[in-house]
Tab-separated table of C-alpha atoms in Angstrom:
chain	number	residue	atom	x	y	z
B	568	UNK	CA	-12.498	-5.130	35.741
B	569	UNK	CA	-10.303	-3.566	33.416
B	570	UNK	CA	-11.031	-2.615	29.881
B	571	UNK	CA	-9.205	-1.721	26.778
B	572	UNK	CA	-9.870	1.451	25.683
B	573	UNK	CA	-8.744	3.563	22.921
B	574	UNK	CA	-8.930	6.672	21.021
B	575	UNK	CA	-7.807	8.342	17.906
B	576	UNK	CA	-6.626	11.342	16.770
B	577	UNK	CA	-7.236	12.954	13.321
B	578	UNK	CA	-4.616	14.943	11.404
B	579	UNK	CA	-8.234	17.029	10.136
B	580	UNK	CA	-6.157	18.782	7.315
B	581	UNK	CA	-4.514	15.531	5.916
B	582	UNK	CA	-7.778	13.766	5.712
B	583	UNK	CA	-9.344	13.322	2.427
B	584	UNK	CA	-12.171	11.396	3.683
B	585	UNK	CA	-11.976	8.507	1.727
B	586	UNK	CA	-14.158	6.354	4.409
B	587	UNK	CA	-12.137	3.375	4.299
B	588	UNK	CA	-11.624	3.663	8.183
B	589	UNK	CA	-15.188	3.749	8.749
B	590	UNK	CA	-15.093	-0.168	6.717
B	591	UNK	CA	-12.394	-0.853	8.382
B	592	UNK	CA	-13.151	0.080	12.014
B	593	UNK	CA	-15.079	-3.359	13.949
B	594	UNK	CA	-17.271	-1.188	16.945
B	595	UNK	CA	-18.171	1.297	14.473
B	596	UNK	CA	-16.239	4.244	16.519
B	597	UNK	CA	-15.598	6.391	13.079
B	598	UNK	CA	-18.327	8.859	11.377
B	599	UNK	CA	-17.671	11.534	8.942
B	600	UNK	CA	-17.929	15.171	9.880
B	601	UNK	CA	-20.699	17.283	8.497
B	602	UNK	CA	-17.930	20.540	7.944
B	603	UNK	CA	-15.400	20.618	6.093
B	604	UNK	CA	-11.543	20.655	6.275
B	605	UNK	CA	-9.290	23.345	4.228
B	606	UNK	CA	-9.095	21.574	1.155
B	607	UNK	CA	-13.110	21.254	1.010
B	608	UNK	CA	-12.875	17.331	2.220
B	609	UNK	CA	-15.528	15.615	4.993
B	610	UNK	CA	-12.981	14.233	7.677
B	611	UNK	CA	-13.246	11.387	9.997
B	612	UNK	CA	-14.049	11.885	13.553
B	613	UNK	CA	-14.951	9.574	17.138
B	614	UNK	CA	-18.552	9.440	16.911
B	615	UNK	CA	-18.829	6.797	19.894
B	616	UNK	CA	-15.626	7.050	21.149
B	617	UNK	CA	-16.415	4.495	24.403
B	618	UNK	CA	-16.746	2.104	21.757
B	619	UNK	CA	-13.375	2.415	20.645
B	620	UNK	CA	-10.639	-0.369	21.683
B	621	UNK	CA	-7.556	0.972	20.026
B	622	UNK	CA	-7.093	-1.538	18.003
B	623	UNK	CA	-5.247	-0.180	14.696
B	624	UNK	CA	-7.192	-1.279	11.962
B	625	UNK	CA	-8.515	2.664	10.832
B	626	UNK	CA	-5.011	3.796	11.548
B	627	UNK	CA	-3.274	0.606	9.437
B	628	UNK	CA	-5.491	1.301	6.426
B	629	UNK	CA	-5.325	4.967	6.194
B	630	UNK	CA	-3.974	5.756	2.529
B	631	UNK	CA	-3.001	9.252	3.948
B	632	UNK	CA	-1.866	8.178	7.803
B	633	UNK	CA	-3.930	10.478	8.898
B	634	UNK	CA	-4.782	8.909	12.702
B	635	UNK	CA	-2.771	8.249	15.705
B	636	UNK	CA	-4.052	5.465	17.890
B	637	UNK	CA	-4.194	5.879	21.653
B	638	UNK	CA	-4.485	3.213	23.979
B	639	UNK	CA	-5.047	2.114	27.619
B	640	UNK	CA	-6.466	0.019	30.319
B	641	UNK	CA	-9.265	1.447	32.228
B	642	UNK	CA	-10.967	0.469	35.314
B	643	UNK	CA	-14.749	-0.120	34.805
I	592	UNK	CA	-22.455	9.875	30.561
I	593	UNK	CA	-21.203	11.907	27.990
I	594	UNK	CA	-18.915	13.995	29.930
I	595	UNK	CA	-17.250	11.298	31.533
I	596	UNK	CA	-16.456	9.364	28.558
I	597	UNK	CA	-14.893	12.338	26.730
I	598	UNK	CA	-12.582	12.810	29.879
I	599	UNK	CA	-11.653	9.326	29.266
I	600	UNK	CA	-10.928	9.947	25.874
I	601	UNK	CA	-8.762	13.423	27.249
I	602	UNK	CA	-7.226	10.845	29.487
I	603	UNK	CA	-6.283	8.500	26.767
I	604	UNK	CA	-4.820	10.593	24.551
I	605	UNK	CA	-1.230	10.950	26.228
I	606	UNK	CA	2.202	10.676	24.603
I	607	UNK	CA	2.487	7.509	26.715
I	608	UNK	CA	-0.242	5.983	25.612
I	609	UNK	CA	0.896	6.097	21.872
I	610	UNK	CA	-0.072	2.770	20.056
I	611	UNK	CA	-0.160	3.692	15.937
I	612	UNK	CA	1.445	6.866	14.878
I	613	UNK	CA	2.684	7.807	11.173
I	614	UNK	CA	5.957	6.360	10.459
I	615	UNK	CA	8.893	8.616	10.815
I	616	UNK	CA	10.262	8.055	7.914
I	617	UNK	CA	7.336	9.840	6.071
I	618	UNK	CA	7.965	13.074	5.142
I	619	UNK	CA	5.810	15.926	6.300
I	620	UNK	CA	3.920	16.693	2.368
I	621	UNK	CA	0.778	15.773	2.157
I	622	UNK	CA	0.405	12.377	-0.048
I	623	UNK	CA	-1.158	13.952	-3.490
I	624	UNK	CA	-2.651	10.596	-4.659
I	625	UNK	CA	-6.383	10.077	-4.927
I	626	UNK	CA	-8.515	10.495	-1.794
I	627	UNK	CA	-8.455	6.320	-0.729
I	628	UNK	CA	-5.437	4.809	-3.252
I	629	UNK	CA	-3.412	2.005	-2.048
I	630	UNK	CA	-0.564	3.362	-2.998
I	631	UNK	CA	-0.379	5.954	0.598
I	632	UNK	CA	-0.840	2.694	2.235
I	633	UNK	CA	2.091	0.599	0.458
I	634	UNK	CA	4.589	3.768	1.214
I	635	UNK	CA	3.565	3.856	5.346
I	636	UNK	CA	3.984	-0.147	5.071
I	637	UNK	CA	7.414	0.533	3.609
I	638	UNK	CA	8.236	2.978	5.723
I	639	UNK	CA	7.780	1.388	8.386
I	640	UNK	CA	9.522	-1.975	7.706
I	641	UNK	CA	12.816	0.185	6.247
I	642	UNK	CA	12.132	1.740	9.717
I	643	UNK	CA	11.801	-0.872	11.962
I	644	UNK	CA	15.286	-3.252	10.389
I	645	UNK	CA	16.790	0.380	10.801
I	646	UNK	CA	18.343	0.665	6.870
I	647	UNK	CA	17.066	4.326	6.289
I	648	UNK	CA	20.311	4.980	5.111
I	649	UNK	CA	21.398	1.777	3.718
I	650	UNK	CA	18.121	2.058	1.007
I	651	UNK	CA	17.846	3.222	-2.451
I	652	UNK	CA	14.681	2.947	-4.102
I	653	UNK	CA	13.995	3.605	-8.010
I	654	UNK	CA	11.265	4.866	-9.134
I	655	UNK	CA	10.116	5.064	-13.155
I	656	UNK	CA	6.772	6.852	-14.597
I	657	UNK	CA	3.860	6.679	-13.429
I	658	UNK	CA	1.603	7.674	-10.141
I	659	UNK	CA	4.440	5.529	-8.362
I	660	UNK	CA	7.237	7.986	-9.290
I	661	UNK	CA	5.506	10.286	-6.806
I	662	UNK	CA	6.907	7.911	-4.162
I	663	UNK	CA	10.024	9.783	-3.678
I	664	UNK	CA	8.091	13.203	-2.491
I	665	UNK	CA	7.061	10.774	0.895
I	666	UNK	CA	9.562	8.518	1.528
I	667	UNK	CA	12.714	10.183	3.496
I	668	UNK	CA	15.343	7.690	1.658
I	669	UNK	CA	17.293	8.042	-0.870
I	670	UNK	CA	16.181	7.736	-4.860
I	671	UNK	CA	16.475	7.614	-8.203
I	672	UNK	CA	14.256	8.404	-11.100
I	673	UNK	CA	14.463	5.333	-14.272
I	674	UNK	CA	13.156	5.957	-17.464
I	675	UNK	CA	9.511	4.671	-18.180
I	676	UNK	CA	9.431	0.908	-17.262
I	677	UNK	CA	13.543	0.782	-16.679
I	678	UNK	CA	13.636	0.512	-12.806
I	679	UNK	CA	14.574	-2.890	-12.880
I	680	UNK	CA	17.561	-1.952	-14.932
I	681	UNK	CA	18.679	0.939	-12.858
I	682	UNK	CA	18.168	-1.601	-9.399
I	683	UNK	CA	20.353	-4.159	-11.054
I	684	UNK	CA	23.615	-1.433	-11.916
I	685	UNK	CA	22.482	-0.091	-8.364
I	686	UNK	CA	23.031	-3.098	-6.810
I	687	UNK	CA	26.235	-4.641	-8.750
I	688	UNK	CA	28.380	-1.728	-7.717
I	689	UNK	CA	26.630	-1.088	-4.385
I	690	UNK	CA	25.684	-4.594	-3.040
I	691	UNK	CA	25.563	-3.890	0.064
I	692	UNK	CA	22.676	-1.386	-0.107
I	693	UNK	CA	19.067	-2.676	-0.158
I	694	UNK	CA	17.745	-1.795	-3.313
I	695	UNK	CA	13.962	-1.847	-4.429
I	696	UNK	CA	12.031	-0.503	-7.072
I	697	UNK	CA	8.432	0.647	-6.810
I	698	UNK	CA	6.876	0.077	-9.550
I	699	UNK	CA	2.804	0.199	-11.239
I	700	UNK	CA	1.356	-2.248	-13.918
I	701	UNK	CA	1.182	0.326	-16.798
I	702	UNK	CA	5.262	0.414	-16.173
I	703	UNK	CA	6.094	-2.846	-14.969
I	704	UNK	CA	3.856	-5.112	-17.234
I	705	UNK	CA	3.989	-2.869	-20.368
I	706	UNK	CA	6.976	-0.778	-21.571
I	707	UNK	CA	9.468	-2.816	-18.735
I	708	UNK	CA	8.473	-6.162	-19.341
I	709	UNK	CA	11.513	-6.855	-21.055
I	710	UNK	CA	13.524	-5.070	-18.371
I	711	UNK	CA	11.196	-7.021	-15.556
I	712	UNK	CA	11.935	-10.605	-16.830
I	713	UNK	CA	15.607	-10.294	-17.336
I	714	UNK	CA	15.971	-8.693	-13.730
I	715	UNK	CA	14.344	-11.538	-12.497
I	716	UNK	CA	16.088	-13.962	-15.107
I	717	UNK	CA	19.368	-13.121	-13.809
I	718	UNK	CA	18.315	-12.964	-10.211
I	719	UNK	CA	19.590	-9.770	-9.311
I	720	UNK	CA	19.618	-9.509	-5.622
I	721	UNK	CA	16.585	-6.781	-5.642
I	722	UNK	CA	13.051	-6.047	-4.248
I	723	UNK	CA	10.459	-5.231	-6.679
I	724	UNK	CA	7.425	-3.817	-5.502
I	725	UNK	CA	4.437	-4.106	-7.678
I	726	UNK	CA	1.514	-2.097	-7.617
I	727	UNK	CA	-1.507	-3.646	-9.808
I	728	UNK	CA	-4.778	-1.525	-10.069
I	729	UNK	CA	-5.652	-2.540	-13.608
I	730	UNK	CA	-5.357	0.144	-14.913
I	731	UNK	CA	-2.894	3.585	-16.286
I	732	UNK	CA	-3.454	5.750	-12.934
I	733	UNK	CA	-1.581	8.643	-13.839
I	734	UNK	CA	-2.371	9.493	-17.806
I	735	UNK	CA	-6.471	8.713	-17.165
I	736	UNK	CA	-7.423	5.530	-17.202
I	737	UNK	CA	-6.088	4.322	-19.947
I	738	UNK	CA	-6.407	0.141	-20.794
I	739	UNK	CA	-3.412	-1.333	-19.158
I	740	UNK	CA	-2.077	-5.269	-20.333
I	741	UNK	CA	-3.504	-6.052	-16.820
I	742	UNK	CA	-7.097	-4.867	-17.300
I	743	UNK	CA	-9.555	-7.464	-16.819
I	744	UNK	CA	-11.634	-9.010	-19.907
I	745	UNK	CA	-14.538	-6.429	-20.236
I	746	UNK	CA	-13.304	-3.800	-17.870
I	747	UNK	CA	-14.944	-0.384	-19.181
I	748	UNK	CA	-11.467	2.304	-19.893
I	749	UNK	CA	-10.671	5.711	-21.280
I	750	UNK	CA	-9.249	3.454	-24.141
I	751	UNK	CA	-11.454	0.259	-24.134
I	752	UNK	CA	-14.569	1.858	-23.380
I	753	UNK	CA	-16.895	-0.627	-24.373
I	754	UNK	CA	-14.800	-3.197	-22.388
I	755	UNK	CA	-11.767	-4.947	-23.118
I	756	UNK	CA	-12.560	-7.432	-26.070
I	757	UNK	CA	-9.496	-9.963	-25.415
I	758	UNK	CA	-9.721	-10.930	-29.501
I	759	UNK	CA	-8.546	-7.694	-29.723
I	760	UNK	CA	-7.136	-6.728	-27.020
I	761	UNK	CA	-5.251	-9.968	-25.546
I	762	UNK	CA	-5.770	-11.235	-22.128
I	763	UNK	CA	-4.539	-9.671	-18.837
I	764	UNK	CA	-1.239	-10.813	-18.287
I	765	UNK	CA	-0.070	-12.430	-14.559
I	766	UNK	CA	3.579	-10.868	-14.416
I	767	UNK	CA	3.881	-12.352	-10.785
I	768	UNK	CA	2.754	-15.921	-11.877
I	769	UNK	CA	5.031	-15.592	-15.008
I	770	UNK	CA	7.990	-14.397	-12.906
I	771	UNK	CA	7.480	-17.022	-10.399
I	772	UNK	CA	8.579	-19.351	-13.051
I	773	UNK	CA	12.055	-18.396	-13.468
I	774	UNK	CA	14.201	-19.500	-11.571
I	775	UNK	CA	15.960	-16.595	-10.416
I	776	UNK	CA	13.095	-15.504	-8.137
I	777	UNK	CA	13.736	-16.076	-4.383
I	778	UNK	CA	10.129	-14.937	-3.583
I	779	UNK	CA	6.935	-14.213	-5.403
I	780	UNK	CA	3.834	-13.088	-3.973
I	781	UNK	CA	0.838	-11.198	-4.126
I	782	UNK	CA	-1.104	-9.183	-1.634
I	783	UNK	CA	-3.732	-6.614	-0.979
I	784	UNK	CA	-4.064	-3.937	1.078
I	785	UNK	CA	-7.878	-2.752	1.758
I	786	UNK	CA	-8.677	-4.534	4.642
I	787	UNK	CA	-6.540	-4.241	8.013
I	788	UNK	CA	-5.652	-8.331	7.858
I	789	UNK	CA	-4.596	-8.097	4.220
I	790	UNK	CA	-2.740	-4.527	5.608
I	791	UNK	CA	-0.732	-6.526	8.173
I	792	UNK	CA	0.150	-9.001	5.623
I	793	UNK	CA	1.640	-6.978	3.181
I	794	UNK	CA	3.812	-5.719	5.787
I	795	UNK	CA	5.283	-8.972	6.603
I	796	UNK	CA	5.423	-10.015	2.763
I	797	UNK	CA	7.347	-6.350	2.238
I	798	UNK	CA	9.797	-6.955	5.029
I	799	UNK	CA	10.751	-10.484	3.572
I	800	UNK	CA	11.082	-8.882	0.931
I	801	UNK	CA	13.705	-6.710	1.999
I	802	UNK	CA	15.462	-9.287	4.330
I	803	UNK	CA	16.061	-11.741	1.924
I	804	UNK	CA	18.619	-8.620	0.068
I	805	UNK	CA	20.573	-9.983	2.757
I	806	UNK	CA	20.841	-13.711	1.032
I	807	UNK	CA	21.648	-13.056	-1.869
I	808	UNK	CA	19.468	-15.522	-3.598
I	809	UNK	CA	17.436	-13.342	-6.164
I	810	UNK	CA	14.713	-11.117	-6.773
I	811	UNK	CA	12.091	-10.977	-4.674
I	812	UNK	CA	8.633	-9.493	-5.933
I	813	UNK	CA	5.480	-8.377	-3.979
I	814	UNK	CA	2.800	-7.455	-5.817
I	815	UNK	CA	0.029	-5.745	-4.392
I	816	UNK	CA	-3.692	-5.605	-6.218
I	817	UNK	CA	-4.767	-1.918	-5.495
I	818	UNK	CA	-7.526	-0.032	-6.493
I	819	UNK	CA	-7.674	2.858	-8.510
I	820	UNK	CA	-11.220	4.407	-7.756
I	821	UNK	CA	-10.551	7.496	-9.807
I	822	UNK	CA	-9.479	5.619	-13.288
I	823	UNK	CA	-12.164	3.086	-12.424
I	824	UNK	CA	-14.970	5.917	-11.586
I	825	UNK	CA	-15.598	4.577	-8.370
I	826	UNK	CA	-15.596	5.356	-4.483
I	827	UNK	CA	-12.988	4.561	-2.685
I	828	UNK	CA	-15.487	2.020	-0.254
I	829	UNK	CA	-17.255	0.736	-3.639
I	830	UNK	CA	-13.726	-0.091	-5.390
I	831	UNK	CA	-12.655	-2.268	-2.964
I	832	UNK	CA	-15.755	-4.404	-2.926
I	833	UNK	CA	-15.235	-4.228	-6.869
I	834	UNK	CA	-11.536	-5.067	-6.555
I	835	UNK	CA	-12.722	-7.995	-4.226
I	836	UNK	CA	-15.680	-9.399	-6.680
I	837	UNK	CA	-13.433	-9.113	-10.042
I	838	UNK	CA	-9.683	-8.266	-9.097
I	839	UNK	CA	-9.250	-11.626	-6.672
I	840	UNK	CA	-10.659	-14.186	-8.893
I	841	UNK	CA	-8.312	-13.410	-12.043
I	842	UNK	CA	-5.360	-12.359	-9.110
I	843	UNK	CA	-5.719	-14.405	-6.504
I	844	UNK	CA	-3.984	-13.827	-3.340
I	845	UNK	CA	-0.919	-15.473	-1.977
I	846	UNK	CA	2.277	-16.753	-2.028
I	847	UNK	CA	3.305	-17.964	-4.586
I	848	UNK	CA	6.834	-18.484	-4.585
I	849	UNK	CA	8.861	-18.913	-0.887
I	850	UNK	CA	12.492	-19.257	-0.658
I	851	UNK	CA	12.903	-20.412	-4.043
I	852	UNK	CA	10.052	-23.077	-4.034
I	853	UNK	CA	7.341	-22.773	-6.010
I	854	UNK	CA	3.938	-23.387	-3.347
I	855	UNK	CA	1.188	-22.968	-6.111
């Protein structure tokens, strides 16, 4: 059967780690990094990442546009 | 278990599979509002709708004072800096000798509902073929939280800070709703933008917006209720759920005016 599965890609230094994604994202793919980025800001990151369907909504309300959204089908 | 999904996540990430990327009409500096304002998100939703009908170069956007004046520092089209409050203005002499540009202004509610409320009402009185876009967080962003005429009753500011007392102070004042009235409006409405639905909403309110330029009909005005978590001492996550428990009862959402018919 095929599945939809995504991933995302954050722009680390352009994060400001506001956390809205993490409201915002429905399988609970997003968690905050422990470190730090350059400008002293906790930045999001795939915690599950085979949770993650691709669907937009992280990327959509990113204030800062911060994440790309990947997606494809994959046989399971 | 691990291994394999993180190949599938190297496997995903591919050019080809591209879904969501930053619009590329965004410029490359880093947005320098507040960690979690709406404004970042109103400029990618314009960005991308002045991208996608392909008028980069057909746009003009004014911006007056405020955190919204910023806007120009993002947005890779072409601009013009009003006086406090006078974007409005500007847009309409913009537009009379250039009508075949789509103009818009971008505009907050210390600017737009305070020191250009004259300048607001007559735009829209005359029906100037314009967009207005309205950002409304309640607040003055930029100065430090100062009382804006859109503050809620008993809202805690820099200025008001034992709440606003409205026998003092006057009531908040519903620019969109008053707007709506006259009856050169074309369309009048008011969105959000903190949860992805409300997101993709705005985005098709914005690009009406923008189309109906084409018409000639009138002003249209989208406003959008924001939050301002650093004038309201907030986080970003908490401010929304604020903005949702106080903002949407005294604003709600929706249209309000479409193609010059009043729905509500």
């Amino acid at each position: 059967m095929a599945k939809q599965r995504g991933a995302i890609v954050v722009d680390i230094e352009r994060c400001k780690g506001c956390e809205l994604c993490i409201e915002a994202c429905p399988t609970s793919v997003i968690r905050m990094e422990r470190k730090v980025n350059g400008k002293s800001y906790h930045f999001a990151y795939m915690e599950n990442p085979a949770e993650c369907t691709g669907c937009n909504n992280c990327a959509i309300v990113c204030p800062d546009g911060v994440i790309s959204v990947y997606r494809m089908k994959v046989e399971v | 278990m691990k291994m394999e999904v993180q190949d599938i996540s190297k496997q995903i990430i591919d050019p080809k599979n591209l879904v969501y990327d930053r619009s590329p009409l965004m410029t490359d500096n880093v947005l320098t509002y507040c960690p979690g304002c709406g404004h970042g998100v109103v400029h990618h939703l314009m960005a991308e709708v002045i991208d996608e009908m392909g008028i980069q170069s057909e746009t003009i956007g004014v911006a007056p004072v405020g955190c919204s004046v910023l806007a120009y520092e993002f947005l890779d089209v072409d601009w013009l800096q009003a006086p406090h409050g006078r974007a409005p203005a500007v847009a309409t002499g913009l537009k009379r000798i250039m009508p075949e540009k789509y103009i818009f202004t971008y505009q907050g509610d210390g600017d737009l509902a305070a020191i250009g409320t004259g300048e607001t009402i007559h735009a829209c009185n005359r029906g100037e073929h314009i967009t207005i876009i309205f950002i409304n967080n309640g607040i003055y962003g930029m100065t430090g939280g100062q009382m804006a005429p859109t503050t809620l009753p008993g809202m805690a500011t820099s200025t008001s800070p034992y709440g606003r007392d409205v026998s003092t102070m006057g009531y908040p004042i519903k620019m969109t709703e008053l707007v709506a009235q006259l009856p050169g409006t074309y369309y009048v409405t008011r969105q959000a933008v903190h949860k992805p639905g409300n997101v993709r909403k705005t985005k098709k309110a914005i690009q009406k917006a923008f189309e109906n330029q084409k018409l000639k009909k009138g002003v249209s005005l989208v406003e959008v209720v924001s939050n301002c978590n650093n004038g309201w001492k907030m986080t970003p996550v908490k401010s929304n759920t604020w903005m949702e428990e106080n903002m949407f009862p005294y604003y709600p959402l929706g249209d309000i005016k479409v193609d010059g018919e009043l729905v509500k």
